[in-house]
Each structure stands twice: as structure tokens, then as C-alpha cells.
Coordinates of C-alpha atoms in Angstrom, one line a residue:
X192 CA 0.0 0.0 0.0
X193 CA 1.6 3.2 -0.6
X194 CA 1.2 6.6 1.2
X195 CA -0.5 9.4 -0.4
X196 CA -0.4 13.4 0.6
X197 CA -1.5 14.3 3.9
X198 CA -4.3 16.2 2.5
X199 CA -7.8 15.1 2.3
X200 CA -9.8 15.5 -1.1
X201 CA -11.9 18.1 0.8
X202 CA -8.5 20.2 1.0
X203 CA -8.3 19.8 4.8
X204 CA -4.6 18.9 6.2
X205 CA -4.9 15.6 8.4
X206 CA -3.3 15.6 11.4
X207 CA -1.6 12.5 11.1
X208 CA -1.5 9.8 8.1
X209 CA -1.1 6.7 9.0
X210 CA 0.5 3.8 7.0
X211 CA -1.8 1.0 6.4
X212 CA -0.9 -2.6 5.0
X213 CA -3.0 -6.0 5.2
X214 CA -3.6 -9.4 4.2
X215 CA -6.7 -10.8 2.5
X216 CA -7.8 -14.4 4.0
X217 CA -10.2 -16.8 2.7
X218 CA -13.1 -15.6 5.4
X219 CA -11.7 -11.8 6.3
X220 CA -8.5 -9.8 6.1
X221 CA -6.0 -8.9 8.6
X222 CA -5.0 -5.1 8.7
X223 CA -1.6 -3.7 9.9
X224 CA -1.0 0.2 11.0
X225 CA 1.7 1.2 13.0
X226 CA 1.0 0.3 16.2
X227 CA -1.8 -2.2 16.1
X228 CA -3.3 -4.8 13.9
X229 CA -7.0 -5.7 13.0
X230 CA -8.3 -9.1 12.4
X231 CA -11.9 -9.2 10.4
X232 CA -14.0 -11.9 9.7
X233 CA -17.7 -13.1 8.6
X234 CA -19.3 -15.8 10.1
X235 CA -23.1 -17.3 10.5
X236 CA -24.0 -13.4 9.7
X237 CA -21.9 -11.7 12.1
X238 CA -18.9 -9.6 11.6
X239 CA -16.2 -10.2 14.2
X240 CA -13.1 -8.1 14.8
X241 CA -10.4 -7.7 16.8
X242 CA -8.0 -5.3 17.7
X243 CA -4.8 -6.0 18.9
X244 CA -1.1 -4.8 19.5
X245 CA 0.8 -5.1 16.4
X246 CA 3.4 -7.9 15.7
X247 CA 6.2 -6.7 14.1
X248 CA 6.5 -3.2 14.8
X249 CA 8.9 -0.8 13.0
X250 CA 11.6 0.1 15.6
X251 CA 11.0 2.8 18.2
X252 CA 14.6 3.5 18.9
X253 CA 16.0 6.4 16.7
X254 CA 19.4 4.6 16.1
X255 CA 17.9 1.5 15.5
X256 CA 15.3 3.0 13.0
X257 CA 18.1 4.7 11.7
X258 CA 20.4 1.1 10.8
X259 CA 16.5 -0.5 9.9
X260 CA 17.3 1.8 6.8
X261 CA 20.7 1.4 5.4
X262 CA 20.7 -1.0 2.7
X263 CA 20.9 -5.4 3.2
X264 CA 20.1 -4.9 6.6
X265 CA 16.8 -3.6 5.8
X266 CA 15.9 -6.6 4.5
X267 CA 16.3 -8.7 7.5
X268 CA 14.3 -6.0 9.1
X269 CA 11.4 -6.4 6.4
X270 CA 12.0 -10.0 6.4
X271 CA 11.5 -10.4 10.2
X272 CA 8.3 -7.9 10.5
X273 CA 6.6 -9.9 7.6
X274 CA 7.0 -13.1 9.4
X275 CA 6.2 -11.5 12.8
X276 CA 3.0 -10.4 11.3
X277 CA 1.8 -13.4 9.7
X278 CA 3.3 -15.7 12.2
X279 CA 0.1 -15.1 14.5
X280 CA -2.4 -15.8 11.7
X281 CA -3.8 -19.7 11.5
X282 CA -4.6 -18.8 7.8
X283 CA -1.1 -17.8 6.8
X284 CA 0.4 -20.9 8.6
X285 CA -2.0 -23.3 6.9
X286 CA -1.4 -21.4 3.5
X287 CA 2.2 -21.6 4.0
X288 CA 2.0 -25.4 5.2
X289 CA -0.3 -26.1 2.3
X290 CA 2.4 -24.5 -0.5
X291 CA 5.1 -26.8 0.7
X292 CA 3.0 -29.6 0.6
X293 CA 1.8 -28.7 -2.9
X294 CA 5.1 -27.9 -3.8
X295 CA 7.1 -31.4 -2.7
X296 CA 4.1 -33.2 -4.1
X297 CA 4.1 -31.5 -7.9
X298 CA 7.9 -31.7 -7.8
X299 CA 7.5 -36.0 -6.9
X300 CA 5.2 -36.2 -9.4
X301 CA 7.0 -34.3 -12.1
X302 CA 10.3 -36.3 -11.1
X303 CA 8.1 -39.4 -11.7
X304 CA 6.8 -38.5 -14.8
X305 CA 10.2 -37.4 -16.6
X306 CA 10.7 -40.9 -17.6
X307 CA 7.5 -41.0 -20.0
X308 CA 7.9 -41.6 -23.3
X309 CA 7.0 -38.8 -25.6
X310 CA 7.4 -35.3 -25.4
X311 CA 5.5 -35.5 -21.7
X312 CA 8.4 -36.7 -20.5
X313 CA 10.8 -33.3 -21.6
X314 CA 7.7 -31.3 -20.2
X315 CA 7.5 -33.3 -16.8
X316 CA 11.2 -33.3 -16.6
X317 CA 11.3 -29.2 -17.5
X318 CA 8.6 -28.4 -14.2
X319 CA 10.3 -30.9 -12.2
X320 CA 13.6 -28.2 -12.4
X321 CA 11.1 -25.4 -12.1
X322 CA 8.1 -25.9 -10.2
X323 CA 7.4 -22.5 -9.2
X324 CA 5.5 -22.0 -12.6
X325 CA 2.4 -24.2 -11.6
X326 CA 2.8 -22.9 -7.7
X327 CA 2.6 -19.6 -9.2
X328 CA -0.3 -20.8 -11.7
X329 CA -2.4 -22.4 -8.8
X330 CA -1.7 -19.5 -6.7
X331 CA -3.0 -17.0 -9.3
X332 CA -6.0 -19.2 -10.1
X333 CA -7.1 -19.3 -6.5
X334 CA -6.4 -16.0 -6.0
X335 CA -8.9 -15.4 -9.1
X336 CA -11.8 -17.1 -8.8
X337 CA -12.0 -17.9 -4.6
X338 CA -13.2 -14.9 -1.9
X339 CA -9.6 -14.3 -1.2
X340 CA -8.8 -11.9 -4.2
X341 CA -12.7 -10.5 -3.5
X342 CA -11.3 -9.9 0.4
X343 CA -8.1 -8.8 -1.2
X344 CA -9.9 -6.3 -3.6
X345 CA -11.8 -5.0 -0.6
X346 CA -8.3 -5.1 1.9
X347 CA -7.3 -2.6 -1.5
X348 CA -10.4 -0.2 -1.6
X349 CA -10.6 1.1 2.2
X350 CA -7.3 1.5 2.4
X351 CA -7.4 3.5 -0.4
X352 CA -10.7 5.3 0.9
X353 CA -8.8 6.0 4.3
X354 CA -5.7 7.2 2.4
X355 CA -7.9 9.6 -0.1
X356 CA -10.9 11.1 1.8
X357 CA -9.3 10.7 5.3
X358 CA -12.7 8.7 6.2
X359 CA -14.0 5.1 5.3
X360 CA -17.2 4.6 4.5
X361 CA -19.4 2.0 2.3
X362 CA -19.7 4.6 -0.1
X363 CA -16.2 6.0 -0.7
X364 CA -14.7 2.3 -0.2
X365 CA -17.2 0.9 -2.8
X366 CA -15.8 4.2 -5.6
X367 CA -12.3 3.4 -4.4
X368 CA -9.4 2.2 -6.2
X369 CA -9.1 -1.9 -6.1
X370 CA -5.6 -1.2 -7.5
X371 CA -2.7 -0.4 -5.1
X372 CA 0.9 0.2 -5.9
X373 CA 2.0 -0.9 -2.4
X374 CA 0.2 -4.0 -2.6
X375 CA 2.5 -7.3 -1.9
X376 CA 1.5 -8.4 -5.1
X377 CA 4.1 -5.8 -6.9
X378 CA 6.7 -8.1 -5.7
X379 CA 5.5 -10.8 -7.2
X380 CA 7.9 -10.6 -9.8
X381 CA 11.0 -10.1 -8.2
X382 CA 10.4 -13.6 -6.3
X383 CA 9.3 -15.3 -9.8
X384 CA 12.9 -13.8 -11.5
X385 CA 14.9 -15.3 -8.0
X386 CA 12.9 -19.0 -8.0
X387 CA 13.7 -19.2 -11.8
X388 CA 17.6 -18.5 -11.2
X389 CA 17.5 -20.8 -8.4
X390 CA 18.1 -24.2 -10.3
X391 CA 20.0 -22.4 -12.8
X392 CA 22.5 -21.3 -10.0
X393 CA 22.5 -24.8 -8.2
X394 CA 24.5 -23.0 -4.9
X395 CA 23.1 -24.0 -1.7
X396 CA 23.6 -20.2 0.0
X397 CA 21.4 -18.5 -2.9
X398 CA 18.7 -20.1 -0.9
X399 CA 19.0 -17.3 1.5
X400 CA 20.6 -14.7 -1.0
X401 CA 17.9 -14.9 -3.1
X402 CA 15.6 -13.4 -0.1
X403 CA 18.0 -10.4 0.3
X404 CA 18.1 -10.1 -3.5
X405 CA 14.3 -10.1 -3.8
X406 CA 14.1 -7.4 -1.2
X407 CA 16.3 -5.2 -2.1
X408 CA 15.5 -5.1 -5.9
X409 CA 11.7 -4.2 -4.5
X410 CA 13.9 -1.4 -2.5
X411 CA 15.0 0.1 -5.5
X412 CA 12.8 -1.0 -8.6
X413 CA 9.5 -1.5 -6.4
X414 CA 7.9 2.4 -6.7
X415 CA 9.3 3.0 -10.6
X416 CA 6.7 2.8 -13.2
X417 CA 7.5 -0.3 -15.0
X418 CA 7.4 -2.2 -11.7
X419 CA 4.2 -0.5 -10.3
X420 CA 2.8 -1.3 -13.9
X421 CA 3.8 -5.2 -13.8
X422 CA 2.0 -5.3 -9.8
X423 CA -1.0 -3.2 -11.2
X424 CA -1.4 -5.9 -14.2
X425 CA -1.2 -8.5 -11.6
X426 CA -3.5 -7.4 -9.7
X427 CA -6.1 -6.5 -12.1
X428 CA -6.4 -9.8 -13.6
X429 CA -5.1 -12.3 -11.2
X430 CA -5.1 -11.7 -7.4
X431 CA -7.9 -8.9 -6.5
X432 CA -11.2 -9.1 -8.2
X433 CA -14.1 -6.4 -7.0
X434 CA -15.3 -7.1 -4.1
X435 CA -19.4 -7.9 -2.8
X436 CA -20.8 -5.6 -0.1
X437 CA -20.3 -8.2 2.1
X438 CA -16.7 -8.1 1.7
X439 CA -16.3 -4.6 1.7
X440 CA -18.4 -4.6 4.9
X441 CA -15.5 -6.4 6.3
X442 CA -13.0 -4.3 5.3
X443 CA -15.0 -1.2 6.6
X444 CA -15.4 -2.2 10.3
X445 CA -12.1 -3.6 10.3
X446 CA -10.4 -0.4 9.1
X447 CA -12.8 1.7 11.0
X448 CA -11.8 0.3 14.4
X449 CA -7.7 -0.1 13.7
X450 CA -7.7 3.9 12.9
X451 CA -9.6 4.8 16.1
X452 CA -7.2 2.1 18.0
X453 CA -4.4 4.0 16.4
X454 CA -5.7 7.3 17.3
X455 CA -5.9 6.8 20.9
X456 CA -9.6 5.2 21.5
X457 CA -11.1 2.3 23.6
X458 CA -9.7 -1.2 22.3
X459 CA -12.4 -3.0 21.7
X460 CA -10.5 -7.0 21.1
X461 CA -13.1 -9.6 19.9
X462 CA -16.0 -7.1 18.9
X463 CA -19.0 -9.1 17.0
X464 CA -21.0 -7.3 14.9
X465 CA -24.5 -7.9 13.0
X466 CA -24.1 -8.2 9.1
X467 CA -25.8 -5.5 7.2
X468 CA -25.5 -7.4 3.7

């Protein structure tokens, strides 16, 4: 997600912006701001929400902010608050879990299958050496056509709301951008171009370079226009679609109660709310 003027469309100054990031899940999202972290979800017609400290919180120590910044050891800084945000979240685990899984058991079959006779065989032996193209197909497929890129959509549009009219709202969410050039999608890429050089490289340490490599190229390449052009493409056809009312429903109370959590209000953790659509 990336951080517009401070200036509301209505020309007022805002007193304080706030960064906002999230994660769409197959039920909900999970939204990140600087101190705390929302968790939103739909269930037998309720909306439940809950508002805790955040995991993973950018440093509050000037000099360690300051070293946070300086180049390679900003990525072990982004690496660790990604994994300290998700790390709490049963969803990311399980989709985590899941990939591996997916990932040994395309790359056994694929081994397997290299031995057929015919051109299957060159084919089965060609995604057995890189079997992040059908991860990266299955991913983009559920992504597609599942409520996750609908919740993602949604995750996009209120933050977008929040970041244009300094208020979110069903109605400004709903005429909101689905599209955002800080979305984790834009570094999609960069981790497609390192998996692909990984068998090609056959070094055991690339395993972790590649991670500093990935990071770092989003560092430098991530807010130029071809990049934010490849993640908008990206996430106009493959991993947001527009979202339902009842996903942006989520998505407002969700946002609505991590700004007033971030502003200094009442806490409200585990907060269950009727459905409107």
C-alpha cells in the first residue's frame, strides 16, 4: 500500500496519516497500521473483529530505526516484521504449510513422470527443475476465482478510501481504487525472476541470497513505473477481483476500528457485529 499526501480531497490537512498494510484471507482480512493490527472476519452473519497490538512493529529506537534503513540490513528488518506479522495468523500458517505440501508433491510427481515416453516426458522433466510455474499458476487461479482476491480487492479499496478522503465509509470504499501500488503483489515478480535462477545457480547459499536479493531489488525498482505497472497488471487480472458488499463490509469495520485504535480510542478485542449485507 503506498502513502498518499497528507491532504484530504476536501482540502483539509490531516493531522496524522497513517501507513496502512494487510492481508486478505479466505473468510476476512488482517490489517496492519503502526501500532496495532485488526483481524476481520464473517461468520453465521456476524462480523467479528479484533483489535490487537501489532506484531512486528517498526523500531522505536532512533538509532535503530536509523540502521532498519541502510541497505541489506533492511531486508532482514522487512524479512523479520513480515514473518512476525503473519506468524500469529492460523490462515497464513495453513497457506504456508499447504504450499510446501503442494510444492514437494508437484515436484515428486513431475520427477516421476520425466521418464514417460513422448514429449510429456521433456515437459514433466522441465517443471520438475522449475516448479514455481504451476505454484505460481495455482496460486494465481485461486487467487482469481476464490473470496480471497474479492477480500483482497476489498483489503485494497478502504485502504485507499482512508488514504484519499481521510474517512472510510461503504460509499467511498465501494468508488475506491481496487488497485494499489504498495500492494505485496508488486513483488511478485522479483520472487518469480529469483525461484527461476535458483536451479540455474544450483548454490546452496542462494537459498537465503535470493531473499536479500528479492528485497532489495523491490527497494530500489519497487515504486518505478514499470514495476508498479507489472503489480497493477497482476492485480487486475489475477489476485484482487471487486469485491461484494459483504466483503467490503468487512473491510470497513475492520479499518474503521484499527484507525480509532491507532488514534488513541477504547480497544475494543473480539467485537462481533451484526451483518448489514
Amino acid at each position: 500500500m503506498a502513502q498518499k499526501s497528507n491532504v484530504r480531497e476536501t482540502g483539509e490537512p490531516e493531522a496524522e496519516h497513517l501507513t496502512l498494510g494487510g492481508m486478505a484471507r479466505m473468510d476476512g482480512l488482517d490489517l496492519y497500521g503502526p501500532n496495532f493490527m485488526s483481524e476481520a472476519y464473517r461468520k453465521n452473519g456476524e462480523i467479528h473483529v479484533n483489535v490487537e497490538k501489532a506484531r512486528g512493529r517498526a523500531p522505536g529506537n532512533p538509532a535503530v530505526a536509523m540502521l532498519s534503513r541502510l541497505p541489506v540490513i533492511r531486508s532482514f528488518f522487512f524479512w523479520g516484521r513480515l514473518l512476525m506479522q503473519v506468524v500469529g495468523s492460523v490462515w497464513a500458517v495453513v497457506f504456508f504449510a499447504a504450499t510446501v505440501g503442494v510444492l514437494w508433491l508437484l515436484v515428486t510427481l513431475f520427477e516421476a513422470g520425466s521418464d514417460s515416453v513422448g514429449p510429456l516426458g521433456p515437459l514433466f522433466d522441465f517443471l520438475a527443475v522449475f516448479p514455481i510455474l504451476p505454484i505460481l499458476l495455482i496460486f494465481l487461479l485461486v487467487m482469481r476465482f476464490s473470496a480471497i482476491g474479492r477480500y483482497h480487492g476489498a483489503e485494497h479499496k478502504v485502504v485507499a478510501a482512508y488514504e484519499t478522503y481521510g474517512e472510510v465509509t461503504m460509499e467511498n470504499a465501494r468508488r475506491s481504487d481496487r488497485l494499489h501500488p504498495r500492494c505485496g503483489t508488486n513483488i511478485l515478480a522479483y520472487i518469480m525472476l529469483a525461484a527461476l535462477l535458483d536451479p540455474l545457480i544450483g548454490w546452496w547459499g542462494y537459498a537465503i541470497l535470493q531473499f536479500i536479493l528479492i528485497s532489495e531489488a523491490w527497494y530500489i525498482f519497487g515504486q518505478t513505473r514499470p514495476s508498479i505497472a507489472v503489480g497493477n497488471f497482476l492485480q487486475r487480472f489475477f489476485t484482487t477481483t471487486e469485491p461484494r458488499r459483504r466483503e467490503l463490509e468487512v473491510g470497513v469495520e475492520s479499518i474503521n476500528r484499527l484507525i480509532a485504535a491507532e488514534r488513541g480510542g477504547p480497544v475494543e478485542p473480539k467485537l462481533s457485529l451484526p451483518a448489514r449485507f
